[in-house]
Amino acid sequence: MDGRPGDFEPSALGTREHWDAAYECELQHFEDSGDAGEIWFGEESIRRLIGWLEKQKIPLDSCILDIGTGNGVLLVELAKSGYTDLVGIDYSPGAIQLSKKIMEKEGLPQVKLQVEDILNPSDELSGFHVCIDKGTFDAVSLNPENAAEKRKHYVKSVHRVLKSGGFFLITSCNWTREELLNEFGEGFLLLEELPTSVFCYGGKTGNNVTVLVFQKKI
Ligand SMILES: C[S@@+](CC[C@H](N)C(=O)[O-])C[C@H]1O[C@@H](n2cnc3c(N)ncnc32)[C@H](O)[C@@H]1O
């Protein structure tokens, strides 16, 4: 960390070891209670994303990728909303094991789930109409080893797996609109910022979550 804007204190949240340990616990919790576990940014964040896709009339058979899917609950809700071509990736095998169990419980075997590191995606991961990130770029940004380089890789990978003209929806609690524009501005156009809850503290108001929709430049 060298104190430039956009650099964060490295954290365990940026390491695979952290997520592997977290999903080991979540898997056990799911086995014991049937509870899917944490929904990052809450259910509201899922409604917001699906609301945008519906408002834009994104066809239900569009190929949609959830980057760093975790327990896959976003994909469950997308499937329940009628989307049929869904793929979730996560670099933690425990996350993919958990999300597969949840799909099985929900009767959604058609949702594809695979262990993939978005910083080094396989060739078969390509041609997506929509990519969604809810908290994964935030995690990448917290990696203790060369986060700035990893962020660049991330941007390149998302650009590579999306079709020309495809959409990238990002939900972040670490980055402001301006900072995200700075990271993604080269290969993507900012289409829209989606409204989030506003907090008020000490006479000042602000948002602690940023949700942006980018479109891959043609
Ligand atoms: C904050 S959690 C969000 C999980 C899920 N998107 C949600 O909203 O509930 C971040 C997720 O990103 C995954 N992740 C972090 N870095 C990744 C990478 N390089 N490639 C794939 N997945 C990654 C973690 O394993 C974790 O599941």
mmCIF file of N, CA and C and ligand atoms in Angstrom, residues 13-14 16 19-20 23 38-41 45 66-74 89-92 95 116-119 133-140 154, ligand 1:
data_model
loop_
_atom_site.group_PDB
_atom_site.id
_atom_site.type_symbol
_atom_site.label_atom_id
_atom_site.label_comp_id
_atom_site.label_asym_id
_atom_site.label_seq_id
_atom_site.Cartn_x
_atom_site.Cartn_y
_atom_site.Cartn_z
ATOM 1 N N LEU A 13 -9.600 -10.456 3.369
ATOM 2 C CA LEU A 13 -10.713 -10.577 2.413
ATOM 3 C C LEU A 13 -10.234 -10.653 0.963
ATOM 4 N N GLY A 14 -8.973 -10.262 0.752
ATOM 5 C CA GLY A 14 -8.422 -10.294 -0.600
ATOM 6 C C GLY A 14 -7.679 -11.585 -0.904
ATOM 7 N N ARG A 16 -7.402 -15.976 -1.214
ATOM 8 C CA ARG A 16 -8.194 -17.195 -1.423
ATOM 9 C C ARG A 16 -8.304 -17.998 -0.137
ATOM 10 N N TRP A 19 -11.338 -16.984 1.734
ATOM 11 C CA TRP A 19 -12.628 -17.436 1.181
ATOM 12 C C TRP A 19 -12.770 -18.947 1.319
ATOM 13 N N ASP A 20 -11.664 -19.685 1.160
ATOM 14 C CA ASP A 20 -11.748 -21.150 1.325
ATOM 15 C C ASP A 20 -12.217 -21.476 2.742
ATOM 16 N N TYR A 23 -15.949 -20.480 3.175
ATOM 17 C CA TYR A 23 -16.941 -21.379 2.559
ATOM 18 C C TYR A 23 -16.943 -22.760 3.206
ATOM 19 N N GLU A 38 -24.562 -15.797 3.756
ATOM 20 C CA GLU A 38 -24.541 -14.338 3.558
ATOM 21 C C GLU A 38 -24.962 -13.903 2.148
ATOM 22 N N ILE A 39 -25.801 -12.874 2.110
ATOM 23 C CA ILE A 39 -26.094 -12.221 0.822
ATOM 24 C C ILE A 39 -25.420 -10.863 0.893
ATOM 25 N N TRP A 40 -24.329 -10.721 0.160
ATOM 26 C CA TRP A 40 -23.562 -9.471 0.225
ATOM 27 C C TRP A 40 -24.395 -8.324 -0.324
ATOM 28 N N PHE A 41 -24.400 -7.227 0.389
ATOM 29 C CA PHE A 41 -25.172 -6.021 0.045
ATOM 30 C C PHE A 41 -26.686 -6.238 0.161
ATOM 31 N N SER A 45 -29.894 -5.566 -3.123
ATOM 32 C CA SER A 45 -28.912 -5.470 -4.208
ATOM 33 C C SER A 45 -29.294 -6.415 -5.350
ATOM 34 N N ASP A 66 -21.977 -14.538 -13.492
ATOM 35 C CA ASP A 66 -21.822 -13.947 -12.154
ATOM 36 C C ASP A 66 -20.376 -14.209 -11.712
ATOM 37 N N ILE A 67 -19.613 -13.130 -11.590
ATOM 38 C CA ILE A 67 -18.175 -13.243 -11.292
ATOM 39 C C ILE A 67 -17.971 -13.258 -9.778
ATOM 40 N N GLY A 68 -17.436 -14.369 -9.246
ATOM 41 C CA GLY A 68 -17.278 -14.499 -7.790
ATOM 42 C C GLY A 68 -18.647 -14.722 -7.165
ATOM 43 N N THR A 69 -19.271 -15.804 -7.608
ATOM 44 C CA THR A 69 -20.693 -16.019 -7.291
ATOM 45 C C THR A 69 -20.951 -16.369 -5.819
ATOM 46 N N GLY A 70 -19.922 -16.838 -5.103
ATOM 47 C CA GLY A 70 -20.120 -17.196 -3.690
ATOM 48 C C GLY A 70 -21.148 -18.308 -3.558
ATOM 49 N N ASN A 71 -22.225 -18.056 -2.803
ATOM 50 C CA ASN A 71 -23.252 -19.096 -2.630
ATOM 51 C C ASN A 71 -24.229 -19.178 -3.808
ATOM 52 N N GLY A 72 -24.083 -18.289 -4.782
ATOM 53 C CA GLY A 72 -24.895 -18.378 -5.999
ATOM 54 C C GLY A 72 -26.332 -17.876 -5.846
ATOM 55 N N VAL A 73 -26.624 -17.190 -4.763
ATOM 56 C CA VAL A 73 -28.022 -16.775 -4.527
ATOM 57 C C VAL A 73 -28.510 -15.792 -5.602
ATOM 58 N N LEU A 74 -27.624 -14.949 -6.114
ATOM 59 C CA LEU A 74 -28.028 -14.052 -7.210
ATOM 60 C C LEU A 74 -28.510 -14.874 -8.412
ATOM 61 N N ILE A 89 -19.024 -18.275 -11.581
ATOM 62 C CA ILE A 89 -17.652 -18.733 -11.323
ATOM 63 C C ILE A 89 -17.187 -18.195 -9.970
ATOM 64 N N ASP A 90 -16.294 -18.949 -9.362
ATOM 65 C CA ASP A 90 -15.646 -18.492 -8.137
ATOM 66 C C ASP A 90 -14.309 -19.218 -8.052
ATOM 67 N N TYR A 91 -13.298 -18.549 -7.514
ATOM 68 C CA TYR A 91 -12.002 -19.228 -7.418
ATOM 69 C C TYR A 91 -11.914 -20.142 -6.206
ATOM 70 N N SER A 92 -12.900 -20.070 -5.326
ATOM 71 C CA SER A 92 -12.885 -20.942 -4.152
ATOM 72 C C SER A 92 -13.728 -22.200 -4.436
ATOM 73 N N ALA A 95 -16.918 -22.467 -2.498
ATOM 74 C CA ALA A 95 -18.051 -21.651 -2.950
ATOM 75 C C ALA A 95 -18.825 -22.407 -4.025
ATOM 76 N N GLU A 116 -13.193 -21.028 -11.257
ATOM 77 C CA GLU A 116 -12.389 -20.227 -12.193
ATOM 78 C C GLU A 116 -11.885 -19.012 -11.444
ATOM 79 N N ASP A 117 -10.659 -18.647 -11.733
ATOM 80 C CA ASP A 117 -10.114 -17.386 -11.229
ATOM 81 C C ASP A 117 -10.327 -16.350 -12.329
ATOM 82 N N ILE A 118 -11.083 -15.298 -12.038
ATOM 83 C CA ILE A 118 -11.369 -14.305 -13.081
ATOM 84 C C ILE A 118 -10.094 -13.601 -13.541
ATOM 85 N N LEU A 119 -9.041 -13.678 -12.743
ATOM 86 C CA LEU A 119 -7.796 -13.036 -13.169
ATOM 87 C C LEU A 119 -7.053 -13.881 -14.208
ATOM 88 N N ASP A 133 -20.859 -8.326 -11.153
ATOM 89 C CA ASP A 133 -19.917 -8.437 -10.028
ATOM 90 C C ASP A 133 -20.549 -7.783 -8.814
ATOM 91 N N LYS A 134 -20.688 -8.564 -7.762
ATOM 92 C CA LYS A 134 -21.228 -8.014 -6.506
ATOM 93 C C LYS A 134 -20.177 -8.327 -5.435
ATOM 94 N N GLY A 135 -19.252 -7.385 -5.232
ATOM 95 C CA GLY A 135 -18.267 -7.543 -4.166
ATOM 96 C C GLY A 135 -16.981 -8.241 -4.545
ATOM 97 N N THR A 136 -16.851 -8.699 -5.783
ATOM 98 C CA THR A 136 -15.649 -9.465 -6.142
ATOM 99 C C THR A 136 -14.482 -8.542 -6.503
ATOM 100 N N PHE A 137 -14.756 -7.483 -7.265
ATOM 101 C CA PHE A 137 -13.687 -6.518 -7.546
ATOM 102 C C PHE A 137 -13.197 -5.905 -6.227
ATOM 103 N N ASP A 138 -14.109 -5.713 -5.298
ATOM 104 C CA ASP A 138 -13.711 -5.216 -3.966
ATOM 105 C C ASP A 138 -12.718 -6.183 -3.324
ATOM 106 N N ALA A 139 -13.016 -7.480 -3.394
ATOM 107 C CA ALA A 139 -12.127 -8.478 -2.789
ATOM 108 C C ALA A 139 -10.770 -8.476 -3.494
ATOM 109 N N VAL A 140 -10.796 -8.430 -4.831
ATOM 110 C CA VAL A 140 -9.546 -8.409 -5.605
ATOM 111 C C VAL A 140 -8.698 -7.200 -5.191
ATOM 112 N N TYR A 154 -8.035 -7.839 -13.795
ATOM 113 C CA TYR A 154 -9.485 -8.023 -13.653
ATOM 114 C C TYR A 154 -10.214 -7.298 -14.798
HETATM 115 C C1 LIG B 1 -17.667 -10.402 -1.196
HETATM 116 S S1 LIG B 1 -17.857 -12.021 -1.802
HETATM 117 C C2 LIG B 1 -19.306 -11.805 -2.821
HETATM 118 C C3 LIG B 1 -20.006 -13.096 -3.152
HETATM 119 C C4 LIG B 1 -21.241 -12.927 -4.054
HETATM 120 N N1 LIG B 1 -20.917 -12.215 -5.284
HETATM 121 C C5 LIG B 1 -22.357 -12.196 -3.337
HETATM 122 O O1 LIG B 1 -22.688 -11.071 -3.734
HETATM 123 O O2 LIG B 1 -22.912 -12.738 -2.367
HETATM 124 C C6 LIG B 1 -16.541 -12.085 -3.008
HETATM 125 C C7 LIG B 1 -16.458 -13.392 -3.762
HETATM 126 O O3 LIG B 1 -15.486 -13.269 -4.788
HETATM 127 C C8 LIG B 1 -14.732 -14.474 -4.875
HETATM 128 N N2 LIG B 1 -13.462 -14.105 -5.523
HETATM 129 C C9 LIG B 1 -12.505 -13.259 -5.046
HETATM 130 N N3 LIG B 1 -11.493 -13.149 -5.933
HETATM 131 C C10 LIG B 1 -11.822 -13.927 -7.004
HETATM 132 C C11 LIG B 1 -11.179 -14.233 -8.230
HETATM 133 N N4 LIG B 1 -9.972 -13.732 -8.531
HETATM 134 N N5 LIG B 1 -11.809 -15.048 -9.117
HETATM 135 C C12 LIG B 1 -13.016 -15.582 -8.795
HETATM 136 N N6 LIG B 1 -13.667 -15.357 -7.642
HETATM 137 C C13 LIG B 1 -13.085 -14.529 -6.747
HETATM 138 C C14 LIG B 1 -14.640 -14.939 -3.416
HETATM 139 O O4 LIG B 1 -14.333 -16.312 -3.313
HETATM 140 C C15 LIG B 1 -16.045 -14.581 -2.920
HETATM 141 O O5 LIG B 1 -16.947 -15.643 -3.149
#
